[in-house]
CSV table of N, CA and C in Angstrom, one decimal:
chain,number,residue,atom,x,y,z
A,36,UNK,N,3.0,17.9,-9.3
A,36,UNK,CA,2.2,17.1,-10.1
A,36,UNK,C,2.2,15.7,-9.4
A,37,UNK,N,1.0,15.0,-9.6
A,37,UNK,CA,0.9,13.7,-9.1
A,37,UNK,C,-0.1,12.9,-9.9
A,38,UNK,N,0.0,11.6,-9.8
A,38,UNK,CA,-0.9,10.7,-10.5
A,38,UNK,C,-1.1,9.5,-9.6
A,39,UNK,N,-2.0,8.6,-9.9
A,39,UNK,CA,-2.1,7.4,-9.2
A,39,UNK,C,-2.1,6.2,-10.2
A,40,UNK,N,-1.7,5.1,-9.7
A,40,UNK,CA,-1.8,3.8,-10.4
A,40,UNK,C,-2.4,2.8,-9.5
A,41,UNK,N,-3.4,2.1,-10.1
A,41,UNK,CA,-4.1,1.0,-9.3
A,41,UNK,C,-3.8,-0.3,-10.0
A,42,UNK,N,-3.3,-1.2,-9.1
A,42,UNK,CA,-2.9,-2.5,-9.6
A,42,UNK,C,-3.9,-3.5,-9.0
A,43,UNK,N,-4.2,-4.5,-9.7
A,43,UNK,CA,-5.2,-5.5,-9.3
A,43,UNK,C,-4.5,-6.9,-9.3
A,44,UNK,N,-3.8,-7.2,-8.2
A,44,UNK,CA,-3.2,-8.6,-8.1
A,44,UNK,C,-4.3,-9.7,-8.1
A,45,UNK,N,-4.0,-10.8,-8.7
A,45,UNK,CA,-4.9,-11.9,-8.7
A,45,UNK,C,-5.1,-12.4,-7.3
A,46,UNK,N,-6.4,-12.5,-6.9
A,46,UNK,CA,-6.8,-13.1,-5.6
A,46,UNK,C,-6.4,-12.2,-4.4
A,47,UNK,N,-6.1,-10.9,-4.6
A,47,UNK,CA,-5.7,-10.0,-3.6
A,47,UNK,C,-6.4,-8.7,-3.7
A,48,UNK,N,-6.5,-7.9,-2.7
A,48,UNK,CA,-7.2,-6.6,-2.8
A,48,UNK,C,-6.3,-5.7,-3.8
A,49,UNK,N,-7.0,-4.7,-4.4
A,49,UNK,CA,-6.3,-3.8,-5.3
A,49,UNK,C,-5.4,-2.9,-4.5
A,50,UNK,N,-4.3,-2.4,-5.1
A,50,UNK,CA,-3.3,-1.5,-4.5
A,50,UNK,C,-3.3,-0.2,-5.3
A,51,UNK,N,-3.5,0.9,-4.7
A,51,UNK,CA,-3.3,2.2,-5.4
A,51,UNK,C,-2.1,2.9,-4.9
A,52,UNK,N,-1.2,3.2,-5.8
A,52,UNK,CA,0.1,3.9,-5.5
A,52,UNK,C,0.0,5.3,-6.0
A,53,UNK,N,0.4,6.2,-5.1
A,53,UNK,CA,0.5,7.6,-5.4
A,53,UNK,C,1.9,7.9,-5.9
A,54,UNK,N,1.9,8.5,-7.1
A,54,UNK,CA,3.2,8.9,-7.7
A,54,UNK,C,3.3,10.4,-7.8
A,55,UNK,N,4.3,10.9,-7.2
A,55,UNK,CA,4.4,12.4,-7.1
A,55,UNK,C,5.7,12.9,-7.6
A,56,UNK,N,5.7,14.0,-8.4
A,56,UNK,CA,6.9,14.7,-8.8
A,56,UNK,C,7.4,15.5,-7.6
A,57,UNK,N,8.7,15.4,-7.2
A,57,UNK,CA,9.3,16.1,-6.1
A,57,UNK,C,10.4,16.9,-6.7
A,58,UNK,N,10.3,18.2,-6.8
A,58,UNK,CA,11.4,19.0,-7.5
A,58,UNK,C,12.7,18.9,-6.8
A,59,UNK,N,12.8,18.6,-5.5
A,59,UNK,CA,14.1,18.5,-4.8
A,59,UNK,C,14.9,17.3,-5.3
A,60,UNK,N,14.3,16.4,-6.0
A,60,UNK,CA,15.0,15.2,-6.6
A,60,UNK,C,15.6,15.5,-7.9
A,61,UNK,N,15.3,16.6,-8.6
A,61,UNK,CA,15.9,16.9,-9.8
A,61,UNK,C,17.4,17.1,-9.7
A,62,UNK,N,18.2,16.6,-10.6
A,62,UNK,CA,19.7,16.7,-10.6
A,62,UNK,C,20.3,16.1,-9.4
A,63,UNK,N,19.7,15.1,-8.8
A,63,UNK,CA,20.3,14.4,-7.6
A,63,UNK,C,20.7,13.0,-8.1
A,64,UNK,N,21.6,12.4,-7.3
A,64,UNK,CA,22.0,11.0,-7.6
A,64,UNK,C,20.8,10.1,-7.5
A,65,UNK,N,20.0,10.2,-6.4
A,65,UNK,CA,18.8,9.4,-6.2
A,65,UNK,C,17.7,10.2,-6.8
A,66,UNK,N,17.2,9.7,-7.9
A,66,UNK,CA,16.1,10.5,-8.6
A,66,UNK,C,14.7,10.0,-8.2
A,67,UNK,N,14.6,9.0,-7.3
A,67,UNK,CA,13.3,8.6,-6.9
A,67,UNK,C,13.4,7.4,-6.0
A,68,UNK,N,12.3,7.2,-5.3
A,68,UNK,CA,12.2,6.0,-4.3
A,68,UNK,C,10.7,5.6,-4.2
A,69,UNK,N,10.5,4.5,-3.6
A,69,UNK,CA,9.2,3.9,-3.4
A,69,UNK,C,9.1,3.5,-2.0
A,70,UNK,N,8.2,4.2,-1.3
A,70,UNK,CA,7.8,3.8,0.1
A,70,UNK,C,6.8,2.7,0.1
A,71,UNK,N,7.3,1.5,0.2
A,71,UNK,CA,6.4,0.3,0.0
A,71,UNK,C,5.2,0.3,0.9
A,72,UNK,N,5.4,0.5,2.2
A,72,UNK,CA,4.2,0.4,3.1
A,72,UNK,C,3.2,1.5,2.9
A,73,UNK,N,3.7,2.6,2.4
A,73,UNK,CA,2.7,3.8,2.3
A,73,UNK,C,2.2,3.9,0.8
A,74,UNK,N,2.6,3.0,0.0
A,74,UNK,CA,2.2,3.0,-1.5
A,74,UNK,C,2.5,4.4,-2.0
A,75,UNK,N,3.7,4.9,-1.8
A,75,UNK,CA,4.0,6.3,-2.3
A,75,UNK,C,5.3,6.2,-3.1
A,76,UNK,N,5.3,6.9,-4.2
A,76,UNK,CA,6.5,7.0,-5.0
A,76,UNK,C,6.8,8.4,-5.2
A,77,UNK,N,8.1,8.8,-5.0
A,77,UNK,CA,8.6,10.2,-5.2
A,77,UNK,C,9.6,10.1,-6.4
A,78,UNK,N,9.4,11.0,-7.4
A,78,UNK,CA,10.2,11.0,-8.6
A,78,UNK,C,10.7,12.3,-9.0
A,79,UNK,N,11.9,12.3,-9.6
A,79,UNK,CA,12.4,13.6,-10.3
A,79,UNK,C,11.6,13.8,-11.5
A,80,UNK,N,11.7,15.0,-12.1
A,80,UNK,CA,10.9,15.3,-13.3
A,80,UNK,C,11.2,14.3,-14.5
A,81,UNK,N,12.5,14.0,-14.6
A,81,UNK,CA,12.9,13.1,-15.7
A,81,UNK,C,12.2,11.7,-15.5
A,82,UNK,N,12.3,11.2,-14.3
A,82,UNK,CA,11.6,9.9,-14.1
A,82,UNK,C,10.1,10.0,-14.1
A,83,UNK,N,9.5,11.1,-13.7
A,83,UNK,CA,8.1,11.3,-13.8
A,83,UNK,C,7.6,11.3,-15.2
A,84,UNK,N,8.4,11.9,-16.1
A,84,UNK,CA,8.1,11.9,-17.5
A,84,UNK,C,8.2,10.5,-18.1
A,85,UNK,N,9.3,9.8,-17.7
A,85,UNK,CA,9.5,8.5,-18.2
A,85,UNK,C,8.3,7.6,-17.8
A,86,UNK,N,7.9,7.7,-16.6
A,86,UNK,CA,6.7,6.9,-16.1
A,86,UNK,C,5.5,7.3,-16.9
A,87,UNK,N,5.2,8.6,-17.1
A,87,UNK,CA,4.0,9.0,-17.8
A,87,UNK,C,3.9,8.5,-19.2
A,88,UNK,N,5.1,8.2,-19.9
A,88,UNK,CA,5.1,7.7,-21.2
A,88,UNK,C,4.7,6.2,-21.3
A,89,UNK,N,4.9,5.5,-20.3
A,89,UNK,CA,4.6,4.1,-20.3
A,89,UNK,C,3.1,3.8,-20.5
A,90,UNK,N,2.8,2.9,-21.3
A,90,UNK,CA,1.4,2.6,-21.6
A,90,UNK,C,0.9,1.3,-21.0
A,91,UNK,N,1.7,0.3,-21.1
A,91,UNK,CA,1.3,-1.1,-20.6
A,91,UNK,C,1.5,-1.2,-19.1
A,92,UNK,N,0.5,-1.9,-18.5
A,92,UNK,CA,0.6,-2.1,-17.0
A,92,UNK,C,1.9,-2.9,-16.7
A,93,UNK,N,2.3,-3.8,-17.5
A,93,UNK,CA,3.5,-4.6,-17.2
A,93,UNK,C,4.8,-3.7,-17.2
A,94,UNK,N,4.8,-2.7,-18.1
A,94,UNK,CA,5.9,-1.7,-18.2
A,94,UNK,C,5.9,-0.9,-16.9
A,95,UNK,N,4.8,-0.5,-16.4
A,95,UNK,CA,4.7,0.3,-15.2
A,95,UNK,C,5.2,-0.5,-14.0
A,96,UNK,N,4.8,-1.7,-13.9
A,96,UNK,CA,5.2,-2.6,-12.8
A,96,UNK,C,6.7,-2.7,-12.9
A,97,UNK,N,7.3,-2.9,-14.0
A,97,UNK,CA,8.7,-3.0,-14.2
A,97,UNK,C,9.5,-1.8,-13.8
A,98,UNK,N,8.9,-0.6,-14.0
A,98,UNK,CA,9.4,0.7,-13.6
A,98,UNK,C,9.6,0.7,-12.1
A,99,UNK,N,8.7,0.3,-11.4
A,99,UNK,CA,8.8,0.3,-9.9
A,99,UNK,C,9.9,-0.6,-9.4
A,100,UNK,N,10.2,-1.7,-10.1
A,100,UNK,CA,11.2,-2.6,-9.6
A,100,UNK,C,12.6,-1.9,-9.7
A,101,UNK,N,12.7,-0.9,-10.6
A,101,UNK,CA,14.0,-0.2,-10.7
A,101,UNK,C,14.3,0.8,-9.6
A,102,UNK,N,13.2,1.2,-8.9
A,102,UNK,CA,13.3,2.3,-7.9
A,102,UNK,C,13.9,1.7,-6.6
A,103,UNK,N,14.6,2.6,-5.9
A,103,UNK,CA,15.1,2.3,-4.5
A,103,UNK,C,13.8,2.1,-3.6
A,104,UNK,N,13.8,1.0,-2.9
A,104,UNK,CA,12.6,0.8,-2.0
A,104,UNK,C,13.0,1.2,-0.6
A,105,UNK,N,12.1,1.9,0.0
A,105,UNK,CA,12.3,2.4,1.4
A,105,UNK,C,11.2,1.6,2.2
A,106,UNK,N,11.7,0.9,3.2
A,106,UNK,CA,10.8,0.1,4.0
A,106,UNK,C,10.8,0.7,5.5
A,107,UNK,N,9.7,0.9,6.0
A,107,UNK,CA,9.6,1.4,7.4
A,107,UNK,C,10.2,0.4,8.4
A,108,UNK,N,9.9,-0.9,8.1
A,108,UNK,CA,10.4,-1.9,9.0
A,108,UNK,C,12.0,-1.9,9.0
A,109,UNK,N,12.6,-1.6,7.9
A,109,UNK,CA,14.0,-1.6,7.8
A,109,UNK,C,14.6,-0.4,8.6
A,110,UNK,N,13.8,0.6,8.8
A,110,UNK,CA,14.3,1.8,9.5
A,110,UNK,C,14.2,1.7,11.0
A,111,UNK,N,13.3,0.8,11.4
A,111,UNK,CA,13.1,0.6,12.9
A,111,UNK,C,14.2,-0.2,13.5
């Protein structure tokens, strides 16, 4: 399963983030991450359901702040 979220920062281009349920993350210590440069979020079923229940844009933005961020530049 997957969904997208589009954010519209003030005076900047819009950002669309792909949010995908990844079964391999179920019952793991790390239940999700955010690939910042790729605008991709991988979530366990529990976190995917939690995200789906959020209604306000501000709640969804706050949800992303709790995820582990993976940066390509940090891996280089």
